[in-house]
Short mmCIF file of C-alpha atoms in Angstrom, two decimals:
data_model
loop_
_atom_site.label_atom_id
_atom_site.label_comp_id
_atom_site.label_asym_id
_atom_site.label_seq_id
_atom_site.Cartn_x
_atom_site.Cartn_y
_atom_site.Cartn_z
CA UNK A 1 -3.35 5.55 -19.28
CA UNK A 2 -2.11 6.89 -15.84
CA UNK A 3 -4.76 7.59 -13.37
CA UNK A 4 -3.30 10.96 -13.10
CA UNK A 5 -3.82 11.77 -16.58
CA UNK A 6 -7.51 9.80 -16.01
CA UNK A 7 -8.70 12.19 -13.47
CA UNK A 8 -9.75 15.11 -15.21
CA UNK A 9 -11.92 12.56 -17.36
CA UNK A 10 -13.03 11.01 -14.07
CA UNK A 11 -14.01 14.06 -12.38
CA UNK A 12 -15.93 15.78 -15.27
CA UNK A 13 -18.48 12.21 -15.62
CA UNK A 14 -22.04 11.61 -14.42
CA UNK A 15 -24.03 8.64 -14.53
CA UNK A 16 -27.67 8.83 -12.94
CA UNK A 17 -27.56 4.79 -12.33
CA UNK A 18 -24.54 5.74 -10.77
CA UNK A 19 -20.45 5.73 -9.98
CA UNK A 20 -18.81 3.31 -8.24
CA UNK A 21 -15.54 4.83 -5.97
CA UNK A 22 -13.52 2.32 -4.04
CA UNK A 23 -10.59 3.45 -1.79
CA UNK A 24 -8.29 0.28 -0.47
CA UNK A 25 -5.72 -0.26 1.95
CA UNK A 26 -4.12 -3.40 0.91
CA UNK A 27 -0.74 -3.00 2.70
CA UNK A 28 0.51 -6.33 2.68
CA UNK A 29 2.23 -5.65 6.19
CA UNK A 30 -1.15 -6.39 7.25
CA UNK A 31 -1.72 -9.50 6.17
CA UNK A 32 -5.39 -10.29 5.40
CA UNK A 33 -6.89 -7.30 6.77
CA UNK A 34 -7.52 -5.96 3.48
CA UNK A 35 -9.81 -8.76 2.43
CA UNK A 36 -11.97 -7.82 5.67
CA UNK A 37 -12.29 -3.94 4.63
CA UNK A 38 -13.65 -4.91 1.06
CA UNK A 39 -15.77 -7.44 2.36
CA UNK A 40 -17.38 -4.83 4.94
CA UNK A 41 -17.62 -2.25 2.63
CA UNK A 42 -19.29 -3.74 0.37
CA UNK A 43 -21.66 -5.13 2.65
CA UNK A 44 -22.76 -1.77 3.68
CA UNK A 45 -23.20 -0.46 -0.08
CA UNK A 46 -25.07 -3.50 -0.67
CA UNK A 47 -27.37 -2.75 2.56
CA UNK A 48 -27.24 0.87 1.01
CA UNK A 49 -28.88 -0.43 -2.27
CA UNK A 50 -31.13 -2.12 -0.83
CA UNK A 51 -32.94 0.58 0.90
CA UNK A 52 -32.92 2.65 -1.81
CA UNK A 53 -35.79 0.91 -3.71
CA UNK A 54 -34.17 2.09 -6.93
CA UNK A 55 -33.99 -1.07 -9.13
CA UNK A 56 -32.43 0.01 -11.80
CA UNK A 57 -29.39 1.33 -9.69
CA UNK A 58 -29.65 -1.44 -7.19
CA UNK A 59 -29.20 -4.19 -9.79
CA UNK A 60 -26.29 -2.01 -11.32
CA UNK A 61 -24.41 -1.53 -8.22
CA UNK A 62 -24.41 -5.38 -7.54
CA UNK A 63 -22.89 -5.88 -10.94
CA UNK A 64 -20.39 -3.62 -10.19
CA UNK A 65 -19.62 -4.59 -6.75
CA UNK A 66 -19.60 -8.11 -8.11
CA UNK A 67 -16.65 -7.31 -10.88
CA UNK A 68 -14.67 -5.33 -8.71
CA UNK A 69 -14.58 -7.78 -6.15
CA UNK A 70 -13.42 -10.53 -9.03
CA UNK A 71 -11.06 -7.87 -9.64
CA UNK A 72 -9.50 -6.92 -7.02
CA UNK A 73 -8.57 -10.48 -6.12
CA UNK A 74 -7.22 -11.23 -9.06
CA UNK A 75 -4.61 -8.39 -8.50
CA UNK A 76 -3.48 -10.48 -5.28
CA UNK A 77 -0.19 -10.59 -6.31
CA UNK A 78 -0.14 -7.17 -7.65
CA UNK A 79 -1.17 -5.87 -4.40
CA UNK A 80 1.37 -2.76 -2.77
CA UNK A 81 0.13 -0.10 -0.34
CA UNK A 82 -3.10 0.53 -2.19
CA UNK A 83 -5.66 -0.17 -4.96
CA UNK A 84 -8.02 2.52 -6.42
CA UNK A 85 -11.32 1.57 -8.75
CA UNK A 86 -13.81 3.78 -10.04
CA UNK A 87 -16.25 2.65 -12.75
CA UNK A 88 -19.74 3.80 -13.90
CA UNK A 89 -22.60 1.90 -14.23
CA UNK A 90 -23.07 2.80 -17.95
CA UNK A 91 -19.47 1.50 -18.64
CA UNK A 92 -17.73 4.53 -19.86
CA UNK A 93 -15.16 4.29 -17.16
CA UNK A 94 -13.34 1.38 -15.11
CA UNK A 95 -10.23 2.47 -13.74
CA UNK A 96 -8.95 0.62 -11.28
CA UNK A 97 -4.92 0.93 -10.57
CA UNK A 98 -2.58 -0.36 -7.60
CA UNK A 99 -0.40 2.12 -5.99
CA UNK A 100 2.60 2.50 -3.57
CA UNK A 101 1.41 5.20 -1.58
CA UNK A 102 -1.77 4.69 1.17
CA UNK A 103 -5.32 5.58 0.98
CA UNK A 104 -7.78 5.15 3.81
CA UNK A 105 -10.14 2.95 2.50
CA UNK A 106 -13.77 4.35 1.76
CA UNK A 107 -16.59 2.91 -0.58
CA UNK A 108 -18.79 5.10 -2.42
CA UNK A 109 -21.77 4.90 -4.92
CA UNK A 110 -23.58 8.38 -6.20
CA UNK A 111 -23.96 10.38 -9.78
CA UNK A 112 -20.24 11.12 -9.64
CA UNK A 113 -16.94 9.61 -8.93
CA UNK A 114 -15.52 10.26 -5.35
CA UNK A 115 -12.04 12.21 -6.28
CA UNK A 116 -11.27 13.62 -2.94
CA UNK A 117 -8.45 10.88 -2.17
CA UNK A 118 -6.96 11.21 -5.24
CA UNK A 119 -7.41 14.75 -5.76
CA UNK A 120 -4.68 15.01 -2.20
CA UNK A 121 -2.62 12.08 -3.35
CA UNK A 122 -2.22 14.47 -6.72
CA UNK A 123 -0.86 17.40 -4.38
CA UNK A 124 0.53 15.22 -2.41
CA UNK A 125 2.73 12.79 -4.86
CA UNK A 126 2.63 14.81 -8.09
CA UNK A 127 4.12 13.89 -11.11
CA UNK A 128 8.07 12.95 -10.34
CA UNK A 129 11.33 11.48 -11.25
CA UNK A 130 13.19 8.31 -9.83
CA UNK A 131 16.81 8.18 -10.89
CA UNK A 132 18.46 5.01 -10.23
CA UNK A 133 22.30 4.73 -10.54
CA UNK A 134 23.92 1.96 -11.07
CA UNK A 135 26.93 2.19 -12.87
CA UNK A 136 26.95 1.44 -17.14
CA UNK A 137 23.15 1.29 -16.25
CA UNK A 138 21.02 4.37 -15.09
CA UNK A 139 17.30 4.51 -15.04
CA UNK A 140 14.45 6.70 -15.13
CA UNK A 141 11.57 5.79 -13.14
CA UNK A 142 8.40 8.31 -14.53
CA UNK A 143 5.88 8.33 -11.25
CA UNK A 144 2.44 10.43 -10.02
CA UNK A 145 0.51 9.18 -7.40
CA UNK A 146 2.96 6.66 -6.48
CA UNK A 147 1.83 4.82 -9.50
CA UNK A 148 4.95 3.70 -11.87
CA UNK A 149 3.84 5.55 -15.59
CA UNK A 150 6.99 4.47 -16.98
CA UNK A 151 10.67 3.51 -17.11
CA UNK A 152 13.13 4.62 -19.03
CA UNK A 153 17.05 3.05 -18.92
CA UNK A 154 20.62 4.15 -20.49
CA UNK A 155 23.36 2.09 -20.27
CA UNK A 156 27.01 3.22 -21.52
CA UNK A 157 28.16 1.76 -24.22
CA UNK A 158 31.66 0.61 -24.39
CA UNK A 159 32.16 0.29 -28.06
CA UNK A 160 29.97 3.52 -29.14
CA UNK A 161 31.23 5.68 -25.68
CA UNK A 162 28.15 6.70 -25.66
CA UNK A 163 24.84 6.47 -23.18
CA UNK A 164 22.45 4.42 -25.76
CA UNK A 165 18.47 3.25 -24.93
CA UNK A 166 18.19 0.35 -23.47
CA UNK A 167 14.71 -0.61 -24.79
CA UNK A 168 15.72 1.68 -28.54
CA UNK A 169 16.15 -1.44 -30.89
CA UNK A 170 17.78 0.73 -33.52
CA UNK A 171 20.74 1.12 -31.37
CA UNK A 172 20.98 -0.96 -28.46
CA UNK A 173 23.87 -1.35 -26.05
CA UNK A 174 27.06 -3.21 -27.49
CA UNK A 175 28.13 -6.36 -26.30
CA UNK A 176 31.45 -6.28 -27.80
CA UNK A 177 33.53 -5.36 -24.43
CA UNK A 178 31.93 -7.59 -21.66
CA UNK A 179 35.44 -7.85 -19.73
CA UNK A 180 33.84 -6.45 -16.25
CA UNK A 181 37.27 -5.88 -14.38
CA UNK A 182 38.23 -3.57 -17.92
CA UNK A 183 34.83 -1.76 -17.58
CA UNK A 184 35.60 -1.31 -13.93
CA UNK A 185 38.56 0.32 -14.83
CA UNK A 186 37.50 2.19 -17.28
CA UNK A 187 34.72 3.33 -15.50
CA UNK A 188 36.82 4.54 -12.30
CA UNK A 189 38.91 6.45 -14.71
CA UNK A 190 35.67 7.76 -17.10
CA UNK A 191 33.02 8.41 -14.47
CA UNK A 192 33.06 12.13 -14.25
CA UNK A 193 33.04 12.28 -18.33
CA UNK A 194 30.50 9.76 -18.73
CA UNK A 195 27.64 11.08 -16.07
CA UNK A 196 28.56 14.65 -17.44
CA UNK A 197 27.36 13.42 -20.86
CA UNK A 198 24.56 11.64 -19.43
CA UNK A 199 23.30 15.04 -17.41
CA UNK A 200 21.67 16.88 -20.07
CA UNK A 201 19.68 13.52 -21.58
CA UNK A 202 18.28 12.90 -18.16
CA UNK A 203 17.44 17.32 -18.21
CA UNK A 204 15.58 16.67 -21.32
CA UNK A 205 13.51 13.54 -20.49
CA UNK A 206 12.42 15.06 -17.12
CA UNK A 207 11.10 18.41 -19.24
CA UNK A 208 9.50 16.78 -21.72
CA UNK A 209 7.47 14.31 -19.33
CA UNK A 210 6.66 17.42 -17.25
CA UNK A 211 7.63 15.98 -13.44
CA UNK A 212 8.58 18.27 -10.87
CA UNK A 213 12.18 17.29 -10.66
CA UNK A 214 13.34 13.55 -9.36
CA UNK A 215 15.01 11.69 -6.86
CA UNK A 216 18.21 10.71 -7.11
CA UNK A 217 18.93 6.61 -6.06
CA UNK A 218 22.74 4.97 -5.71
CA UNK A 219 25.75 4.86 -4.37
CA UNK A 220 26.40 8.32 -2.20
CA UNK A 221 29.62 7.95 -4.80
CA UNK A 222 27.29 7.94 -7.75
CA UNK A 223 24.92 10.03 -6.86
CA UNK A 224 27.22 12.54 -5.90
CA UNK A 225 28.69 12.37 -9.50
CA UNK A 226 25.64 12.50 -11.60
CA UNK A 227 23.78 15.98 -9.66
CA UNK A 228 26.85 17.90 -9.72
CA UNK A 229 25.57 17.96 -13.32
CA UNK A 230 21.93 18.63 -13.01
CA UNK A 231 20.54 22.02 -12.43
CA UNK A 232 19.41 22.28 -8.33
CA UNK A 233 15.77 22.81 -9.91
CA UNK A 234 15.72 19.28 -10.61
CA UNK A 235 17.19 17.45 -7.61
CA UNK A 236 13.89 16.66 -5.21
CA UNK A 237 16.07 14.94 -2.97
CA UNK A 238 18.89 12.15 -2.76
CA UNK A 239 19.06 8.57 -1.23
CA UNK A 240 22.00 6.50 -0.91
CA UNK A 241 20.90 2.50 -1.14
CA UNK A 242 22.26 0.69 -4.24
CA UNK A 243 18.63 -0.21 -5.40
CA UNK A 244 19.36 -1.06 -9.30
CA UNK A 245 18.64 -4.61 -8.89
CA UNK A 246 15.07 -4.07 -7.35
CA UNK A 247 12.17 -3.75 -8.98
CA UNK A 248 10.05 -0.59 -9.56
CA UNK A 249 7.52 -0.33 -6.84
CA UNK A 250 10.51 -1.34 -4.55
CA UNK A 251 12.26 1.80 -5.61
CA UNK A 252 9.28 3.70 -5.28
CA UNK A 253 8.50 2.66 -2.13
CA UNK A 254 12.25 2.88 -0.53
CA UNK A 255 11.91 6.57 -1.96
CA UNK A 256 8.56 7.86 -0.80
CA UNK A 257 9.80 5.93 2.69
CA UNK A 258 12.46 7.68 3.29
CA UNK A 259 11.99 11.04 2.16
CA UNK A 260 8.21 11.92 1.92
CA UNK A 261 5.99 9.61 4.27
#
């Protein structure tokens, strides 16, 4: 589940042993720092503990301090900007979920989660569209929080002139035509047809997930063709870098980059 959609949950839970909250910075930019902020925060809820004399708490807190910190490096390779854990000591919640977006780093341990972070990253990042042009192939990139909930892609297909589901296994795209200077072509001569068909699918999905409109990634060309399309209500912004090839959180990141950090 998407933290977003976890934080009502989150915010409504109470756990007299007690709620881990951990806010990291793990932007890779700075090397190892990151490694140096867990290790000195939880130090100090460890020192925390043990003042409290509370040994039912104390001895929970260490367990949890213990599995996040297994956890945490074991997302090494995971890591972007950030990482965000919260998890009680009765085990009803462990959330813990890497994002592209920074968080000061904090460490908390009371009765209820700490929220405030995410409650401004919420207002802050809500609930948004990527769409990445590229081409036969156009994605949707489903985001809150800078977190990735979900990708969606269309590709054209040749043989069915039609925009089809990439990942729908009932009809997925034709490989009958793979001539690519005859798609070029064709393309060129199709574009404005093809991302006028393609405008009211990509309406739809961003409705029905509920975002707040989307971004609009490709070609200036591209992205030019597609929102001439696409009500004005929907377009968040534009950015002109051919970005189909990248992954996810790259996209993310090159978006939030250059047009909300």
């Amino acid at each position: 589940m998407a933290l977003d959609q976890e934080l009502n949950k989150i915010k409504r839970k109470k756990d007299e042993l007690g709620i881990l909250t951990i806010y990291l910075n793990t932007d890779l930019s700075e090397h190892d720092e990151w490694k140096i902020r867990l290790k000195n925060g939880i130090k100090r809820l460890e020192e925390y503990a043990e003042k409290s004399g509370e040994k039912k708490g104390k001895k929970a807190l260490k367990n949890l301090l213990r599995e996040a910190n297994a956890y945490i490096y074991d997302q090494q390779k995971n890591m972007q900007k950030s990482l965000v854990l919260i998890a009680s000591a009765d085990g009803d919640i462990w959330t813990a979920k890497t994002l592209q977006v920074p968080v000061e780093s904090s460490f908390h341990w009371d009765t209820e989660a700490d929220t405030a972070q995410l409650e401004e990253l919420q207002e802050k990042y809500p609930a948004t569209g990527i769409i990445v042009t590229q081409q036969r192939d156009v994605t949707l990139i489903d985001t809150s929080l800078g977190e990735v909930r979900d990708e969606k892609k269309f590709s054209w297909d040749l043989e069915k002139e039609d925009w089809v589901d990439y990942d729908d296994q009932s009809s997925p795209p034709s490989a009958a035509d793979t001539n690519i200077d005859d798609f070029q072509r064709r393309f060129e001569e199709n574009k404005h047809r093809w991302y006028k068909n393609l405008a009211p699918v990509l309406t739809k999905e961003l409705k029905n997930r509920g975002v707040n409109g989307a971004y609009f990634v490709g070609s200036k060309e591209s992205v030019s063709e597609l929102t001439q399309h696409i009500s004005d209500s929907y377009i968040k912004g534009k950015v002109a870098k051919n970005l189909g090839s990248k992954p996810a959180h790259e996209i993310v990141n090159a978006v939030y980059g250059v047009d909300i950090r």
